[in-house]
XYZ file of C-alpha atoms in Angstrom:
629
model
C -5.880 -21.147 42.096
C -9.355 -21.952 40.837
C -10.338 -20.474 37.326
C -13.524 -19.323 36.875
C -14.783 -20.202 33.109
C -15.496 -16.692 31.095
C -19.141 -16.922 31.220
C -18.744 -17.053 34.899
C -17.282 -13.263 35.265
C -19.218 -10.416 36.140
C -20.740 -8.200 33.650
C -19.196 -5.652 35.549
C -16.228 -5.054 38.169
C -14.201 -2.804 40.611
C -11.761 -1.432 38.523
C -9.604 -2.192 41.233
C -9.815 -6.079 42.244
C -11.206 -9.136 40.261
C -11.610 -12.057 42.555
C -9.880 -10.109 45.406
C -7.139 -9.810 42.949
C -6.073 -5.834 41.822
C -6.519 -5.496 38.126
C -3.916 -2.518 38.549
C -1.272 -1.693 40.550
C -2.233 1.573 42.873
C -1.854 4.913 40.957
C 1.395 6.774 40.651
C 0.165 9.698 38.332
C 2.436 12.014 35.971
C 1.554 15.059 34.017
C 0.902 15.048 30.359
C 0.818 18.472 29.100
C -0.642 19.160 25.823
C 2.139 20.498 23.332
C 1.659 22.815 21.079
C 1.446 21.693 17.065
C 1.116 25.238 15.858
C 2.906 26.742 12.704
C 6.104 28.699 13.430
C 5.125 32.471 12.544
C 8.890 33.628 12.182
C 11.928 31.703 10.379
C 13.508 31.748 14.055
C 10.553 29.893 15.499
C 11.408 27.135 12.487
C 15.185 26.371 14.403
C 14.963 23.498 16.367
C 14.717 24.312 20.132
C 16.466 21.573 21.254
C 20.367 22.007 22.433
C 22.308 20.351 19.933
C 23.355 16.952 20.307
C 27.210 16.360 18.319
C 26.984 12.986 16.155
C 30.710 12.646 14.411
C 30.091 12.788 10.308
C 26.326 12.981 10.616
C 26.076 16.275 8.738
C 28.192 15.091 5.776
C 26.024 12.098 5.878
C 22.751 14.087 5.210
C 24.295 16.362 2.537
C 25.608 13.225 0.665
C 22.464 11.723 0.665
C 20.349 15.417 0.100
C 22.923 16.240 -2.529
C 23.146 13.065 -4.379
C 19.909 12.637 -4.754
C 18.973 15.876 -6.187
C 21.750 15.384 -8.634
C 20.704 12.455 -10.366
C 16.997 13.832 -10.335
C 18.223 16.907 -12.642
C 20.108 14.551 -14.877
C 17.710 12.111 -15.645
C 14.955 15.142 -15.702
C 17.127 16.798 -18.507
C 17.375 13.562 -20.119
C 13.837 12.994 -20.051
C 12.596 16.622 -21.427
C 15.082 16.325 -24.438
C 11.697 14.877 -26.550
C 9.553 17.043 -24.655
C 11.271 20.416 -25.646
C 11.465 19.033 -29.348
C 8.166 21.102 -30.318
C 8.563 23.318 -28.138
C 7.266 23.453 -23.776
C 4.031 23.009 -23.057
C 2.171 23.249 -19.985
C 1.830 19.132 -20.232
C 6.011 19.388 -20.768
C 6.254 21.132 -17.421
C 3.894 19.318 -15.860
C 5.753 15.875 -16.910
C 8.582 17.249 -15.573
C 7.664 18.228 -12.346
C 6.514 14.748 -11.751
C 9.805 12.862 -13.141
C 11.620 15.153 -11.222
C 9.846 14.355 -7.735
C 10.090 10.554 -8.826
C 13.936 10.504 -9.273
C 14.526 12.309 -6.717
C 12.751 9.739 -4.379
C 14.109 6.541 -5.429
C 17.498 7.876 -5.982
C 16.962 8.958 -1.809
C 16.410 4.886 -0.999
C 19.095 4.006 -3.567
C 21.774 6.171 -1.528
C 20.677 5.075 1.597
C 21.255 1.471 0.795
C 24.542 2.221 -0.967
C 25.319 3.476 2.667
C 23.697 0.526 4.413
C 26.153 -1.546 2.620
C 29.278 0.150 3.504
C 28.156 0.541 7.291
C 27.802 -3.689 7.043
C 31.200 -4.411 5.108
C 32.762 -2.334 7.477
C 30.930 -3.386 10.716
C 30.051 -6.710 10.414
C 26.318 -8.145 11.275
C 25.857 -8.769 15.374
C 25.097 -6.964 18.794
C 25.032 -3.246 18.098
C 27.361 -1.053 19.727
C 24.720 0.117 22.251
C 24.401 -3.257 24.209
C 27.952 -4.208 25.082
C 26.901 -4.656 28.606
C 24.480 -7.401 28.905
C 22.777 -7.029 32.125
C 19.480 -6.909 33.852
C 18.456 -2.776 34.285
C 18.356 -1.466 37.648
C 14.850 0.877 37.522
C 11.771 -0.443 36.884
C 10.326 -1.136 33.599
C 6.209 -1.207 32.057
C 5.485 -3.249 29.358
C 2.616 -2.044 27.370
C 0.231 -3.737 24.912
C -2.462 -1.460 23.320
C -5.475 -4.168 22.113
C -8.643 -3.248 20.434
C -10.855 -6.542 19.447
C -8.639 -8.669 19.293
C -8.451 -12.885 19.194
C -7.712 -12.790 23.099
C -6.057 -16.677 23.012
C -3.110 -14.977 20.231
C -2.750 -11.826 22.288
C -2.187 -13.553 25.921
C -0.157 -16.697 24.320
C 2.242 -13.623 23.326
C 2.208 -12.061 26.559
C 2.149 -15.448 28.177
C 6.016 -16.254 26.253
C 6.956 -12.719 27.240
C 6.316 -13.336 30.758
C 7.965 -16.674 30.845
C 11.261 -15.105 28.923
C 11.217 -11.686 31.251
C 11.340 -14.681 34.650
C 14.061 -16.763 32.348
C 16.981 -13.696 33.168
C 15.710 -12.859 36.655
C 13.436 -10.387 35.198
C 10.140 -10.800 36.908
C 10.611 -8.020 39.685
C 12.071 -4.963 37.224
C 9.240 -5.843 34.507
C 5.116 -5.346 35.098
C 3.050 -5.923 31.666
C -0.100 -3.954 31.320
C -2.632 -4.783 29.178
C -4.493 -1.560 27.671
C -7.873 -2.556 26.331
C -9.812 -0.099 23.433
C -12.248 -3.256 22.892
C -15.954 -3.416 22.777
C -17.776 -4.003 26.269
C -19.074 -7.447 25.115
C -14.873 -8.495 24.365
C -14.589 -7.792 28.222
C -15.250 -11.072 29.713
C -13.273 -12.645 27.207
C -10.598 -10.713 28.024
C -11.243 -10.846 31.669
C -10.912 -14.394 31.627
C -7.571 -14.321 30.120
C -5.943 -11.691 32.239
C -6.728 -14.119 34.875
C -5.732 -17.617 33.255
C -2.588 -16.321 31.898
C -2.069 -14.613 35.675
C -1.619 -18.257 37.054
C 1.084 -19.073 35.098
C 2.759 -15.624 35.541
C 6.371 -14.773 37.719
C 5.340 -11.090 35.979
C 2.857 -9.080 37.635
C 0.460 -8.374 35.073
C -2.449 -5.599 34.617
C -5.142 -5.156 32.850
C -7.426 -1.834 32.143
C -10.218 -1.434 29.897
C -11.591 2.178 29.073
C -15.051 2.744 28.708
C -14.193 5.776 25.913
C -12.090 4.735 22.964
C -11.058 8.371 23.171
C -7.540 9.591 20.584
C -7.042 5.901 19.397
C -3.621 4.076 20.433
C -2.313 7.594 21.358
C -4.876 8.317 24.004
C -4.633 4.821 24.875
C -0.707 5.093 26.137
C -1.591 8.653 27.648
C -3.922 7.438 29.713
C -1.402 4.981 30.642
C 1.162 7.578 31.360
C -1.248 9.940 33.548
C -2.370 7.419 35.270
C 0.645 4.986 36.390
C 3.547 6.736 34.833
C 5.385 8.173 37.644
C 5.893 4.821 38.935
C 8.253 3.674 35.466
C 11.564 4.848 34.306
C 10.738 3.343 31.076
C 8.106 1.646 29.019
C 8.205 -0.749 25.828
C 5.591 0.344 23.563
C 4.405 -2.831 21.514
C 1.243 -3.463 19.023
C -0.900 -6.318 19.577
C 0.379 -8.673 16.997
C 4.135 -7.865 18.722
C 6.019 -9.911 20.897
C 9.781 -9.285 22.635
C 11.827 -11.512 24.522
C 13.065 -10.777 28.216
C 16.759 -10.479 26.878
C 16.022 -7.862 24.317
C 13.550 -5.937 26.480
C 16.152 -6.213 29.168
C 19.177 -5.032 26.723
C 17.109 -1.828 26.048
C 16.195 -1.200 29.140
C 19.900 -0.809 30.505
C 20.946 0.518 27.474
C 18.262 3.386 28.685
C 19.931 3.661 31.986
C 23.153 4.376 30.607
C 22.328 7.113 28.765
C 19.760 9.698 30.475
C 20.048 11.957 27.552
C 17.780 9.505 25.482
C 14.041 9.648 24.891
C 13.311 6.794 22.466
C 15.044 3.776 21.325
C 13.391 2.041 18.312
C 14.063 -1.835 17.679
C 14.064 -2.837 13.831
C 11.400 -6.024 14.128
C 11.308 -9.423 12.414
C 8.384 -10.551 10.553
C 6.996 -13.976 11.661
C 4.597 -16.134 11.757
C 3.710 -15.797 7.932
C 1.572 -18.610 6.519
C -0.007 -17.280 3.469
C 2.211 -16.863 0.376
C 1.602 -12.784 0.732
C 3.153 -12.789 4.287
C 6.092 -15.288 3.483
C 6.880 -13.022 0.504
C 7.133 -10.082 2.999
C 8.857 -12.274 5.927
C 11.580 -13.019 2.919
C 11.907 -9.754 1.427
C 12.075 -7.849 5.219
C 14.912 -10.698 6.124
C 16.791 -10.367 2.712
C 16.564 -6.931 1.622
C 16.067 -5.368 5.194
C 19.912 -4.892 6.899
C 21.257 -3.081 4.262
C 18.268 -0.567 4.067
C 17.818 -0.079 8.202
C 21.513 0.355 8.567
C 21.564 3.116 5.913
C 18.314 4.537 7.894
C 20.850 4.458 10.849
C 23.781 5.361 9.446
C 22.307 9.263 8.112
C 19.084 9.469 10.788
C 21.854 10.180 14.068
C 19.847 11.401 17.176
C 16.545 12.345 14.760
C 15.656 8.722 14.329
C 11.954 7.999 14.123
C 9.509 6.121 15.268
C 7.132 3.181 14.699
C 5.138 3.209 17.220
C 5.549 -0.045 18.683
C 8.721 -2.432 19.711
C 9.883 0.735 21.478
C 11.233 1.569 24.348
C 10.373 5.039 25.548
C 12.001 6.778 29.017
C 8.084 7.505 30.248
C 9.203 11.484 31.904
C 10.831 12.532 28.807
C 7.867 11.316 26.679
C 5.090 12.944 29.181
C 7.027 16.000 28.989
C 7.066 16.253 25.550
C 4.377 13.996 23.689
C 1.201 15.286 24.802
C -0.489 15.307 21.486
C -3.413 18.287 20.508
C -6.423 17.437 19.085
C -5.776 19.683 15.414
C -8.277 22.007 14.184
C -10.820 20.964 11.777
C -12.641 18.100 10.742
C -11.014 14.729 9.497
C -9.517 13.064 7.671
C -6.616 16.302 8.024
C -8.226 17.584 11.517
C -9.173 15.578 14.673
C -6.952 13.403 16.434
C -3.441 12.479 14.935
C -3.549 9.168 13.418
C -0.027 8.685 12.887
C 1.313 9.856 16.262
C 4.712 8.149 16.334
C 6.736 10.057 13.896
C 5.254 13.162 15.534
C 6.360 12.369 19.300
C 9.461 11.745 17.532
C 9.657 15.170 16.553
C 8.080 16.278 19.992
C 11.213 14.461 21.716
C 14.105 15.575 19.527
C 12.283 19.203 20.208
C 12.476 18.883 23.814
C 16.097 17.821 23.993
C 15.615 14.223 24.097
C 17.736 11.917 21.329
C 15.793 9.529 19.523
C 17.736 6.267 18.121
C 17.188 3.222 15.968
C 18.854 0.070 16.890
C 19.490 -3.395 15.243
C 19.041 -6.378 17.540
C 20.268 -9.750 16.475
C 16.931 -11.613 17.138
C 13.916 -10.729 20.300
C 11.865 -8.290 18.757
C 8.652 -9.339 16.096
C 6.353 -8.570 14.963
C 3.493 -10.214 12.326
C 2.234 -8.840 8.879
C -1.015 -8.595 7.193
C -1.941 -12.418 5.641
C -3.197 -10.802 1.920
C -2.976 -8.076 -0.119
C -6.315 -6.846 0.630
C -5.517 -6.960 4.564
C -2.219 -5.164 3.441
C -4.650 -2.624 1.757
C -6.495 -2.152 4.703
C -3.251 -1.164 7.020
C -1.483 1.424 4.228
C -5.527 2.893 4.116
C -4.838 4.073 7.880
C -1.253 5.208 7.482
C -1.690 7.157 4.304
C -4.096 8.772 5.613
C -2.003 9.708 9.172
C 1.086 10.238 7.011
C -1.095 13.137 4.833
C -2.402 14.662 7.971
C 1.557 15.425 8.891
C 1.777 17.665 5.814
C 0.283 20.188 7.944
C 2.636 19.633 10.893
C 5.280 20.400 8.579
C 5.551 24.322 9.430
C 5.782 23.700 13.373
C 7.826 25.643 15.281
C 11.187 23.902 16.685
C 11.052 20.516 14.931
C 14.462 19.363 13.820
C 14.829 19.783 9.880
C 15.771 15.860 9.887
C 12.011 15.082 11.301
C 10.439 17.463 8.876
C 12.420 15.438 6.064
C 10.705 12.574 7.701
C 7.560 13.863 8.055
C 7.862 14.833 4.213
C 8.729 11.520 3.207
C 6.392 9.618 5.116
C 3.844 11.803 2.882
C 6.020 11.513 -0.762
C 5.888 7.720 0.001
C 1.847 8.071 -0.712
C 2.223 11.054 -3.388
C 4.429 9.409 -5.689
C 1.830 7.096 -6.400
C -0.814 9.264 -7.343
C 2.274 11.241 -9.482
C 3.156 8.438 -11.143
C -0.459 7.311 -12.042
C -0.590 10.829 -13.496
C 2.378 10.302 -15.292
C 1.434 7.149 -16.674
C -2.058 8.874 -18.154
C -0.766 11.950 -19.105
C 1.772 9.891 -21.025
C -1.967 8.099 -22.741
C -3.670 12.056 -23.443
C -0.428 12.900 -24.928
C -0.360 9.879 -27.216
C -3.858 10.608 -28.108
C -3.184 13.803 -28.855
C -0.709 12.513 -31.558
C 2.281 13.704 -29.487
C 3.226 9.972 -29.557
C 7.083 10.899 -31.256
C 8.133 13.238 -27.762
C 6.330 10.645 -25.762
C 6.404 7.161 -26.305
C 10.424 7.474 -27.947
C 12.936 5.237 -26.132
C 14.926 7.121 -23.705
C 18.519 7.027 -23.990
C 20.713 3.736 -22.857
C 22.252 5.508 -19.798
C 18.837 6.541 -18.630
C 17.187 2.991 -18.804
C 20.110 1.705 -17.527
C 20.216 4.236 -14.625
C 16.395 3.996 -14.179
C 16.945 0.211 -13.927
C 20.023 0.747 -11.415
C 17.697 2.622 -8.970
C 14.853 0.820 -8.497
C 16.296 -2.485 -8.665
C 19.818 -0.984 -6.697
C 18.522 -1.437 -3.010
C 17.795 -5.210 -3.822
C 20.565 -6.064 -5.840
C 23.114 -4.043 -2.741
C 20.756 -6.755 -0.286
C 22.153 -9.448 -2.934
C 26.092 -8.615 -2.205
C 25.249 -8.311 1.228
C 23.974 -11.984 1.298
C 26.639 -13.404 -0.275
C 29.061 -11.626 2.399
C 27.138 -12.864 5.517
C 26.977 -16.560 5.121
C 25.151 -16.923 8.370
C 22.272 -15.461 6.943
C 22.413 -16.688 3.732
C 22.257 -20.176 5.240
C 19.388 -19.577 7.444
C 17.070 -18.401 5.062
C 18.069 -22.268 2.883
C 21.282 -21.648 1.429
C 22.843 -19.439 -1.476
C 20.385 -21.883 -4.146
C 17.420 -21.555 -2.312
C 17.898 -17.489 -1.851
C 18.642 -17.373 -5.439
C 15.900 -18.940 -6.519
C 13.498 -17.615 -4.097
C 14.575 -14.315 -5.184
C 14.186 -15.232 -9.144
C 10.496 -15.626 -8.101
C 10.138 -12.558 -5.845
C 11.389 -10.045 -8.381
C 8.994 -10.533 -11.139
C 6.226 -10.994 -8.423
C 7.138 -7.201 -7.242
C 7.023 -6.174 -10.506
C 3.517 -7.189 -10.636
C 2.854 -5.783 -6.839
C 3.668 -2.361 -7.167
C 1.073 -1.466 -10.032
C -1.782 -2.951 -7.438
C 0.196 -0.452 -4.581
C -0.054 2.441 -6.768
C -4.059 2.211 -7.318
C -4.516 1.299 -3.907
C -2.504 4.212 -2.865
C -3.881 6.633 -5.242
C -7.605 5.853 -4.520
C -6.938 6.067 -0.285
C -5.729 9.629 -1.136
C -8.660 10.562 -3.393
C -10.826 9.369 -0.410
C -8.880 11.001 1.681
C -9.587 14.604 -0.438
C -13.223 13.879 -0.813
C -13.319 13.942 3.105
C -13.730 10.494 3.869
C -11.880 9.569 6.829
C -10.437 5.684 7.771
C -12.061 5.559 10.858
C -10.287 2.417 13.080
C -11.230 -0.903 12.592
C -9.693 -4.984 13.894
C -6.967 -5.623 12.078
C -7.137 -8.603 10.637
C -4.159 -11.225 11.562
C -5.187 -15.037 9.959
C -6.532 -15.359 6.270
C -6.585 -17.956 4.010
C -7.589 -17.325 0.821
C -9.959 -15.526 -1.306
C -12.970 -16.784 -3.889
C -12.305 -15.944 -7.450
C -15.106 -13.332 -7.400
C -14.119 -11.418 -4.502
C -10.195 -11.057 -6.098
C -12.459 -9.564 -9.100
C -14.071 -7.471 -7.019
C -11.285 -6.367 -4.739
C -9.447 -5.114 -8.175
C -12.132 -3.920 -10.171
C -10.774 -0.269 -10.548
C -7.059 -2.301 -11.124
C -8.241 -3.305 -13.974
C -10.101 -0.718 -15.412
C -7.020 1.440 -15.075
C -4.811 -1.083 -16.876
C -7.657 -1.045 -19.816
C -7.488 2.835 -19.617
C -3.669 2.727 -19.960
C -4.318 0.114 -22.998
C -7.053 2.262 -24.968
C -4.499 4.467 -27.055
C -3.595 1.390 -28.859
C -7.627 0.814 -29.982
C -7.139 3.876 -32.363
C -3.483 3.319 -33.560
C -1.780 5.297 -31.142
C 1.578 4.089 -29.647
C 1.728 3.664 -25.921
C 4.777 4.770 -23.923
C 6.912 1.630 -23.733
C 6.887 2.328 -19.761
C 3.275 1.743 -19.332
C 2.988 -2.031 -20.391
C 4.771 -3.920 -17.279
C 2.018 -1.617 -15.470
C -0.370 -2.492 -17.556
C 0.185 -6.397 -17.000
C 0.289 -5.805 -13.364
C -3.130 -4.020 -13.044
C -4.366 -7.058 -15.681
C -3.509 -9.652 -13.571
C -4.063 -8.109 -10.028
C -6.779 -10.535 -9.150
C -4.734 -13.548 -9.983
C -1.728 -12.262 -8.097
C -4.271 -11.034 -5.185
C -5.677 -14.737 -5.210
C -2.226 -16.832 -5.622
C -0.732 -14.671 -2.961
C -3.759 -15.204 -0.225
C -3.065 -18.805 0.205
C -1.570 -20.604 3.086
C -1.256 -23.956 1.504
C 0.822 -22.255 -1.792
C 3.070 -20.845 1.010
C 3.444 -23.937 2.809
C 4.064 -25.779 -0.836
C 7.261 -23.080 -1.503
C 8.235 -23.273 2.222
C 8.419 -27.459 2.038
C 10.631 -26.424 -1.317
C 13.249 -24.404 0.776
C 11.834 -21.211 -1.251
C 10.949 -17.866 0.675
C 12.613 -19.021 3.931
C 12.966 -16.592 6.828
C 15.273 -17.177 9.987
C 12.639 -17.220 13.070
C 9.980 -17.418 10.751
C 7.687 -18.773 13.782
C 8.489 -17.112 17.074
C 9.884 -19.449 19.237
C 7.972 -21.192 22.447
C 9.512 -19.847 25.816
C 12.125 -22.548 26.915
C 13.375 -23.070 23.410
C 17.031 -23.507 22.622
C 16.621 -20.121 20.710
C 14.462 -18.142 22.971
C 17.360 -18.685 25.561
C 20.290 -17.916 23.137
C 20.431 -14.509 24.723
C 19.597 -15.496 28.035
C 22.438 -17.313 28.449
C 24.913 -14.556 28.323
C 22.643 -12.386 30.699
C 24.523 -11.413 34.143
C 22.318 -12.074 36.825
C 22.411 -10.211 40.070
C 20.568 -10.182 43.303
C 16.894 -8.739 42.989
C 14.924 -7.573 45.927
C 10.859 -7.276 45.925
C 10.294 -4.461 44.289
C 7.448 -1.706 45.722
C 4.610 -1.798 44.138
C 3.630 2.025 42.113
């Protein structure tokens, strides 16, 4: 087949053929009604509607976990307002205590849930989930879909190019079509054109390719477009991002594992980060790999049928999600109003409401996924979700959701609050020192309460610690017990400094967010390579004039709460850590030293001796051409 270079293409084209070829496969449409977001009016129209689906222990789970946590939040709050009630409570006291409260109630949540994530592990073992004990190709047809909006066209279509190839590895190329949904400016269209058709040459996998003229609702309206459209002709469809990639065995896997259970709507895969070059993305490849299977198996272990999910490495049974996900445009002006921005935790909800269970899964390897190359990228992401995880505050009050994805929905939101809260801690702690209340509020808490303090934020990492030295597999993929341990000697002080520079980022996204000011959607950008020293200046300007704010009681003679100097070092030295961590050749230097080490760190090539590891077990059986939608 002759290629045609890209300046070559038309300027415009049949939205059916290109080159006699058809850009899409003929139209099998399916009904998308809107659903209804509106605010239950009654405590009955709070119930879920949604027949109950029975999950053994699940209940006992989510009252150990609800019940815990609010336990150690009113001992350490006691604790804590022992020097506040000293001269009597204040409307600063109760305000102090509302916020320590909320904070120890949160990390004491994530604590739990790892506790949990460790006993599910010693008592499971790490391998193939018990949903995929049938390894087989599925039966019904399967879409593939790849949202893209401006993006490096030779990264997307090398992914979709290995996807193709693994998909035709297992017999997969007549159960599988990949469609390629395009939000991109017109003048990325004969870019894209171009590789739609070189990557087509090479291809066993039918593959489409749609532009629309409207970026109209964002990656939602994208996929519903999708779904009204060509929908009727799929059983199911993976959902992935543009930076995403799954192999044929793992798409396959979930697939079947769809087939043999028609009661569920949603299965979420827990992704691998790869690819990382810069020191900022190794650091998060390492932490995800060594700190991740103990947190996502307590996630599984107490979310049941009311899992959530992530929008992308997904795959979503395409009736149950256009009966049920058709998402409103909500009242009002944005950033709260408009289109929902996070849409994936709501047709979550919208599933679960409609009867449909909604699962996360573990897969030993086949589903990635990349991460943003520096902290100001990183910055750029959380901007979008913050503001999409606010918005659901008002979707809290709908009528039917399941109380599991209102906790959800709530705690996709407290993940941005606490860092305003504890910002306000943190300077209330200042006033109150300035206001020569320094004895109630800069005194050392009591030895159980650092220690306990200490326990819970560092807990989830250390319970990822035991876990590593249990599964030696892992271990020794990511260089060995040494390595890990001195990998994670670096990482822990290097979070310590991180989560200052999280907390301003976070806090100033929501006072945006207040003043009206809404993200709008922009490229995300995948390849960086470090920063000038003036722009890391720049980039954490207010850091650092918070972390002199913090420091100004002790100009006068006041004494500052022992709490607020690791902050105050962070916010300090946020444009050296911002500039360190943007570098690909300091990552490459501690990668050559067997430090921050990541099984699969670069997705393998199609062919590979890993990318077939799964293949190899797959049964094969007979395939006839499948019709065409």
């Amino acid at each position: 087949m002759h290629l045609r270079k890209a300046r070559d293409l038309p300027s415009a084209y049949d939205s059916r053929t290109m080159f006699g070829e058809p850009l899409l496969p003929h139209e099998s449409p399916l009904a998308m009604p809107e659903q209804s977001l509106a605010a239950a009016d009654t405590l009955a129209e709070l119930e879920p509607r949604a027949t109950e689906i029975k999950v053994d222990g699940v209940s006992e789970r989510r009252l150990f976990l609800v019940i815990g946590s609010l336990l150690i939040a009113v001992a350490t709050t006691q604790e804590m307002m022992l020097p506040f009630a000293a001269d009597g409570i204040g409307l600063l006291d109760i305000v102090l205590t509302l916020l320590v409260f909320s904070l120890y109630g949160w990390i004491s949540f994530g604590f739990l849930s790892a506790l949990a994530g460790l006993a599910v592990l010693l008592g499971n073992g790490p391998g193939l989930s018990r949903w995929f004990t049938r390894r087989r190709l599925p039966k019904r047809r399967c879409a593939v879909l790849m949202p893209i909006y401006n993006e490096d066209t030779s990264a997307v279509f090398g992914r979709i190019a290995q996807m193709s190839a693994s998909l035709a590895s297992i017999g997969g190329q007549h159960l599988f079509d990949i469609f390629v949904l395009s939000d991109s400016r017109p003048d990325m269209e004969a870019a894209e054109l171009a590789a739609v058709y070189r990557t087509r040459a090479g291809s066993a996998v039918p593959i489409y390719y749609r532009r629309r003229p409207k970026n109209i609702a964002r990656k939602p309206g994208n996929i519903a477009d999708w779904v009204q459209r060509f929908g009727a002709g799929y059983e199911n469809m993976i959902v992935l991002d543009a930076d995403s990639l799954m192999s044929g065995p793992a798409m396959a896997l979930l697939a079947s594992a769809m087939e043999e259970r028609p009661s569920v709507g949603l299965i979420q895969t827990i992704p691998t980060i790869v690819n990382a070059r810069t020191f900022f993305a190794r650091w998060h490849q390492f932490a995800a790999t060594a700190y991740g299977p103990a947190a996502s198996a307590g996630l599984q272990w107490w979310s049941g049928t009311e899992a959530t999910f992530w929008g992308h490495n997904a795959i979503v049974r395409v009736r149950a999600f256009a009966q049920s996900c058709g998402l409103p445009k909500l009242s009002g002006p944005e950033p709260f109003g408009g289109h929902v921005l996070s849409h994936d935790m709501v047709e979550a909800a919208l599933l679960r409401r409609n009867g449909w269970s909604v699962h996360m899964v573990s897969l030993p390897e086949g589903s990635y996924e990349e991460f943003p190359p520096t902290v100001a990228d990183h910055s750029v992401r959380d901007r979008r979700w913050c503001q999409g995880n606010l918005q659901h505050v008002r979707l809290l009050a709908t009528g039917g959701f399941h109380w599991v994805n209102r906790l959800q929905l709530l705690m996709g939101a407290s993940a941005y609050l606490t860092s305003p809260l504890w910002m306000l801690m943190l300077i209330l702690g200042a006033v109150a020192s300035l206001g020569g209340a320094h004895a109630a509020y800069s005194a050392a808490p009591a030895g159980w309460l650092i220690a306990l303090t200490v326990l819970l934020l560092l807990g989830p990492k250390l319970i990822a610690m035991l876990w590593l030295c249990v599964d030696e597999g892992l271990r020794q993929s990511m260089g060995g017990g040494r390595k890990v341990a001195a990998t994670i000697a670096i990482e822990l002080p290097l979070s310590m400094l991180m989560a200052p520079i999280t907390m301003v980022n976070q806090t100033t996204a929501i006072i945006d967010i207040l003043r009206g000011r809404p993200v709008g959607w922009h490229p995300q950008r995948r390849d960086a390579d470090g920063m000038a020293l003036g722009s890391a200046v720049y980039l954490c300007r207010i850091h650092i004039a918070v972390g002199a704010l913090l420091l100004a009681p002790m100009l006068v003679g006041a004494t500052v709460p022992v709490w607020t100097l690791p902050v105050v070092f962070g916010l300090l030295a946020s444009p050296l850590t911002a500039l360190i961590t943007s570098r690909a050749d300091v990552g490459d230097w501690l990668a050559s030293r067997g430090l921050f080490l990541a099984p699969g760190a670069v997705t393998p090539p199609a062919g590979s001796e890993r990318s077939t590891l799964m293949a190899s077990v797959f049964v094969r059986r007979p395939i006839g051409p499948a019709v065409r939608p």
